[in-house]
XYZ file of C-alpha atoms in Angstrom:
346
model
C 22.919 -19.645 -14.488
C 21.607 -22.400 -12.202
C 19.303 -21.544 -9.322
C 17.171 -23.210 -6.679
C 13.536 -22.974 -7.853
C 12.118 -24.131 -4.490
C 13.986 -21.389 -2.662
C 12.756 -18.760 -5.120
C 9.144 -19.996 -4.874
C 9.310 -19.574 -1.104
C 10.271 -15.932 -1.744
C 7.239 -15.328 -3.981
C 8.819 -16.041 -7.355
C 6.311 -17.178 -9.999
C 5.913 -17.952 -13.683
C 5.242 -14.341 -14.686
C 8.457 -13.186 -13.057
C 10.349 -16.046 -14.696
C 9.057 -15.006 -18.137
C 9.990 -11.370 -17.516
C 13.417 -12.458 -16.276
C 14.008 -14.545 -19.397
C 13.037 -11.583 -21.602
C 15.340 -9.221 -19.696
C 18.557 -11.214 -19.652
C 20.326 -14.312 -20.846
C 22.431 -14.307 -17.689
C 22.299 -12.671 -14.288
C 20.699 -13.541 -10.976
C 17.362 -12.874 -9.315
C 17.190 -10.755 -6.164
C 14.245 -9.827 -3.923
C 14.638 -6.385 -2.337
C 14.308 -6.601 1.448
C 15.602 -3.106 2.244
C 16.525 0.067 0.367
C 19.290 2.399 1.578
C 19.610 5.082 -1.064
C 21.398 3.649 -4.091
C 22.278 0.405 -2.297
C 19.746 -2.355 -1.699
C 19.754 -5.504 0.384
C 18.421 -8.472 -1.586
C 17.572 -12.108 -0.962
C 18.704 -14.549 -3.623
C 18.574 -18.332 -3.808
C 22.108 -18.244 -2.379
C 21.433 -15.953 0.581
C 21.390 -12.242 1.455
C 23.678 -9.584 0.012
C 23.940 -5.852 -0.570
C 24.210 -4.591 -4.140
C 24.366 -1.122 -5.678
C 21.788 0.040 -8.191
C 23.059 0.713 -11.698
C 23.279 4.380 -12.630
C 20.731 3.661 -15.344
C 18.363 1.003 -14.025
C 16.088 -0.340 -16.742
C 12.479 -1.284 -16.119
C 11.914 1.413 -13.486
C 8.206 2.441 -13.337
C 6.843 5.968 -13.478
C 7.394 6.602 -9.772
C 11.111 6.235 -10.529
C 12.013 4.229 -7.470
C 12.923 0.784 -6.211
C 11.051 -0.367 -3.121
C 10.895 -3.288 -0.729
C 9.350 -6.308 -2.433
C 10.718 -5.487 -5.890
C 12.565 -8.149 -7.880
C 15.836 -7.123 -9.531
C 18.155 -8.659 -12.096
C 21.712 -8.661 -10.738
C 24.644 -8.811 -13.124
C 28.295 -8.679 -12.058
C 27.303 -7.605 -8.555
C 25.129 -4.684 -9.724
C 21.321 -4.430 -9.950
C 20.682 -3.591 -13.609
C 16.971 -4.219 -14.235
C 13.723 -4.029 -12.265
C 11.198 -6.741 -13.129
C 7.490 -5.832 -13.605
C 5.421 -5.569 -10.413
C 2.294 -7.698 -10.034
C 0.992 -5.304 -7.373
C 2.173 -2.153 -5.624
C 0.913 -0.132 -2.674
C 1.245 3.528 -3.617
C 0.827 6.672 -1.551
C 1.158 10.343 -2.338
C 4.706 11.405 -1.524
C 4.893 13.540 1.604
C 4.932 17.241 0.795
C 4.522 16.708 -2.961
C 1.013 17.040 -4.346
C 1.694 15.345 -7.686
C 4.295 12.667 -6.923
C 3.625 9.073 -5.931
C 5.730 6.860 -3.681
C 5.816 3.074 -3.786
C 5.434 1.700 -0.261
C 5.801 -1.993 -1.122
C 5.719 -4.078 -4.310
C 4.649 -7.591 -5.294
C 2.452 -7.932 -2.230
C -0.449 -10.324 -1.751
C -1.863 -8.921 1.502
C -2.074 -5.501 3.148
C -2.361 -5.719 6.937
C -3.979 -2.492 8.128
C -3.099 -2.018 11.807
C -5.448 -0.120 14.112
C -4.588 0.095 17.819
C -7.343 -0.400 20.382
C -7.553 1.247 23.778
C -8.623 4.512 22.138
C -11.796 5.279 20.143
C -11.774 3.647 16.704
C -11.335 6.050 13.811
C -13.573 4.414 11.236
C -12.859 7.000 8.550
C -9.144 6.174 8.771
C -9.948 2.495 8.252
C -11.995 3.347 5.143
C -9.115 5.410 3.723
C -6.584 2.654 4.318
C -8.910 0.077 2.765
C -9.312 2.213 -0.358
C -5.536 2.425 -0.711
C -5.108 -1.298 -0.102
C -7.748 -2.408 -2.620
C -6.179 -0.125 -5.236
C -2.802 -1.840 -4.793
C -3.907 -5.115 -6.350
C -3.494 -6.926 -3.023
C -6.158 -8.050 -0.550
C -6.550 -6.053 2.696
C -6.954 -7.465 6.201
C -7.779 -5.188 9.158
C -5.822 -5.960 12.327
C -7.147 -4.513 15.583
C -3.917 -4.547 17.589
C -3.490 -4.295 21.362
C -6.855 -5.955 21.784
C -6.073 -6.516 25.479
C -6.485 -2.739 25.951
C -10.023 -2.709 24.553
C -12.931 -2.107 26.927
C -15.139 -4.224 24.625
C -13.257 -6.039 21.878
C -16.422 -7.535 20.407
C -17.914 -4.062 19.969
C -14.677 -2.856 18.369
C -14.773 -5.810 15.981
C -18.394 -5.048 15.112
C -17.627 -1.378 14.452
C -14.620 -2.148 12.256
C -16.548 -4.756 10.286
C -19.338 -2.242 9.660
C -17.001 -0.274 7.363
C -14.736 -3.094 6.168
C -16.861 -4.049 3.124
C -16.440 -7.762 3.781
C -12.714 -7.519 4.527
C -11.605 -9.840 7.323
C -11.079 -8.105 10.689
C -8.877 -9.820 13.303
C -8.175 -8.785 16.905
C -4.535 -9.391 17.870
C -2.228 -8.580 20.779
C 1.320 -9.173 21.962
C 0.199 -12.121 24.102
C -0.553 -14.101 20.962
C -4.268 -13.562 20.337
C -5.064 -13.743 16.623
C -1.585 -14.891 15.582
C -2.747 -18.401 14.647
C -5.200 -16.915 12.138
C -2.479 -14.699 10.641
C -0.238 -17.712 10.162
C -3.099 -19.495 8.397
C -3.492 -16.555 6.016
C 0.179 -15.873 5.343
C 1.121 -19.036 3.467
C 4.514 -19.869 1.986
C 5.398 -17.622 -0.931
C 2.860 -14.924 0.024
C 4.028 -11.407 0.876
C 2.207 -9.122 3.306
C 2.876 -5.483 4.173
C 1.984 -3.858 7.498
C 0.698 -0.277 7.382
C -0.583 2.045 10.067
C 0.425 4.884 12.396
C 3.337 4.626 14.820
C 2.427 2.900 18.044
C 0.040 0.348 16.562
C 2.459 -2.492 17.303
C 3.603 -3.369 13.787
C 7.156 -4.291 14.789
C 5.952 -6.207 17.850
C 3.636 -8.187 15.586
C 6.488 -9.028 13.200
C 8.614 -10.174 16.129
C 5.846 -12.480 17.399
C 5.273 -13.956 13.946
C 8.993 -14.438 13.311
C 9.685 -15.890 16.744
C 12.548 -13.511 17.506
C 13.359 -9.850 18.076
C 13.998 -9.136 14.404
C 12.848 -5.523 14.728
C 13.233 -2.883 17.432
C 10.124 -1.852 19.339
C 9.323 1.140 21.527
C 6.901 2.303 24.154
C 3.881 4.425 23.324
C 4.237 8.031 24.522
C 2.282 9.285 27.509
C -0.095 11.144 25.168
C -1.054 7.883 23.486
C 0.885 8.556 20.277
C 3.417 6.076 18.999
C 7.155 6.502 18.661
C 8.894 5.854 15.331
C 10.920 2.700 15.989
C 10.890 1.525 12.355
C 12.783 3.901 10.063
C 13.039 1.739 6.942
C 10.718 -0.600 5.101
C 12.101 -4.056 5.733
C 11.058 -7.522 4.547
C 11.296 -10.401 7.023
C 11.073 -14.135 6.263
C 8.780 -15.993 8.635
C 9.370 -19.550 9.850
C 7.222 -22.038 7.996
C 6.756 -19.735 5.013
C 5.408 -16.310 4.235
C 7.122 -12.930 4.158
C 6.111 -9.694 5.854
C 7.181 -6.091 5.269
C 7.258 -3.690 8.211
C 6.922 -0.009 7.360
C 7.550 3.240 9.267
C 4.451 4.667 10.910
C 2.437 7.120 8.851
C -0.263 9.265 10.421
C -2.292 9.086 7.230
C -1.796 7.543 3.798
C -2.129 10.133 1.052
C -4.378 8.872 -1.735
C -2.849 7.892 -5.070
C -4.887 6.307 -7.874
C -7.406 5.079 -5.305
C -10.631 5.469 -7.321
C -11.097 1.725 -7.752
C -10.461 1.158 -4.067
C -12.993 3.812 -3.076
C -15.604 2.058 -5.211
C -14.769 -1.246 -3.504
C -14.990 0.120 0.042
C -18.300 1.886 -0.546
C -19.895 -0.695 -2.809
C -22.795 -1.057 -0.386
C -23.708 2.615 -0.856
C -23.516 2.216 -4.623
C -25.960 -0.695 -4.462
C -28.403 1.319 -2.346
C -28.076 4.374 -4.617
C -29.054 2.227 -7.598
C -32.601 2.252 -6.208
C -32.884 6.056 -6.086
C -35.721 7.464 -8.207
C -33.341 9.725 -10.143
C -30.177 8.405 -11.756
C -28.245 11.610 -10.927
C -29.518 11.763 -7.334
C -27.171 13.686 -5.040
C -28.728 12.109 -1.935
C -29.676 15.452 -0.465
C -33.322 16.519 -0.715
C -34.442 14.649 -3.831
C -37.696 12.702 -3.583
C -37.344 8.939 -3.762
C -33.735 8.940 -2.512
C -32.957 5.378 -1.417
C -29.801 6.442 0.434
C -31.714 8.926 2.611
C -34.344 6.287 3.220
C -31.665 3.839 4.361
C -30.161 6.520 6.595
C -33.481 6.912 8.402
C -32.997 3.433 9.816
C -29.199 3.583 10.118
C -27.580 6.998 10.761
C -24.113 5.585 9.967
C -25.113 5.583 6.282
C -24.776 9.378 6.150
C -21.365 9.267 7.834
C -20.157 6.748 5.253
C -21.646 8.830 2.442
C -19.716 11.893 3.621
C -16.544 9.812 3.975
C -16.945 8.548 0.414
C -17.473 12.081 -0.902
C -14.423 13.358 0.977
C -12.167 10.681 -0.497
C -13.595 11.244 -3.985
C -12.958 15.001 -3.714
C -9.388 14.370 -2.582
C -8.788 11.964 -5.468
C -10.320 14.431 -7.941
C -8.054 17.256 -6.719
C -5.043 14.979 -7.076
C -6.059 13.909 -10.587
C -6.545 17.545 -11.625
C -3.160 18.541 -10.188
C -1.462 15.675 -12.018
C -3.171 16.686 -15.274
C -1.973 20.278 -14.849
C 1.545 19.068 -14.132
C 1.524 16.852 -17.220
C 0.355 19.795 -19.334
C 3.104 22.004 -17.910
C 5.737 19.356 -18.628
C 4.416 19.012 -22.170
C 4.699 22.792 -22.698
C 8.266 22.763 -21.350
C 9.173 19.941 -23.733
C 7.684 21.829 -26.696
C 9.672 24.957 -25.758
C 12.834 22.869 -25.429
C 12.326 21.394 -28.899
C 11.625 24.837 -30.358
C 14.865 26.224 -28.895
C 16.807 23.243 -30.228
C 15.375 23.786 -33.717
C 16.255 27.524 -33.633
C 19.826 26.712 -32.625
C 20.170 24.299 -35.549
C 18.830 26.849 -38.034
C 21.528 28.571 -40.201
């Protein structure tokens, strides 16, 4: 079936997706998921936007078992029948479920981590979000939103950069500060996802970048906490190229396969620890501890060390719980097979 390659490229289509598409079907159409409503999704195609139902048995679905905003689907006879492989995916632990993951956004190039100013910066939250972002396969960018509310924006930038591990940090606000830099970053065909708590101005930022009121916005509550104005993950095309996904506010992203991201965020500590006298140094009371020596000149080193340990413990608990669940599922499958064999016996 004919299609407009320039239109698809502007939506993030690439050679890898084309190869996967060719392997999956000899016919059908390509659709980029911009919104998911249960078993019906809204997709962008080279012909425009449409809503299509998901097939009862959707092939190509990954282990998390879901379709999310940013996924590419094969559409045949008006039904989404196949999910194409993801080049990246931002995962979080599903709310209330210790051993289930949830895909926040797929096929993303950038993760915009929003942190509202006007209140004390929570550096540990930035580190957590960075670990999740680096583990997604996309590149993070920290956005200090509502910069007009900051008592000292330069100090806030310095503090955020101190834990950002080289990640770019940009101060933005609804008056337009920082937007030119975001437009430089978000080139045609690139997909970004906005993450952060409610009230950090994600929807306002999308509206400024898009040049219209594409998304509803709300006032921050009197206690400083945000209101949930975004209830669905939604992908928006931006004028001049680039796509951005707004997400509902989450107080905290639950870790999911974030070990690589943790290593990336705390790489500076790893480099310092390499100079410890003992290879298995716990950075407590051991003689010749390079980390403790560094902390003598910079107390923030110990705070980052404790943050790293906390995230590693959380990831270890999650990994152990997933291993136990896998073992339990394996035992259930063995019992099921044993029952089936007994029933077939004469």
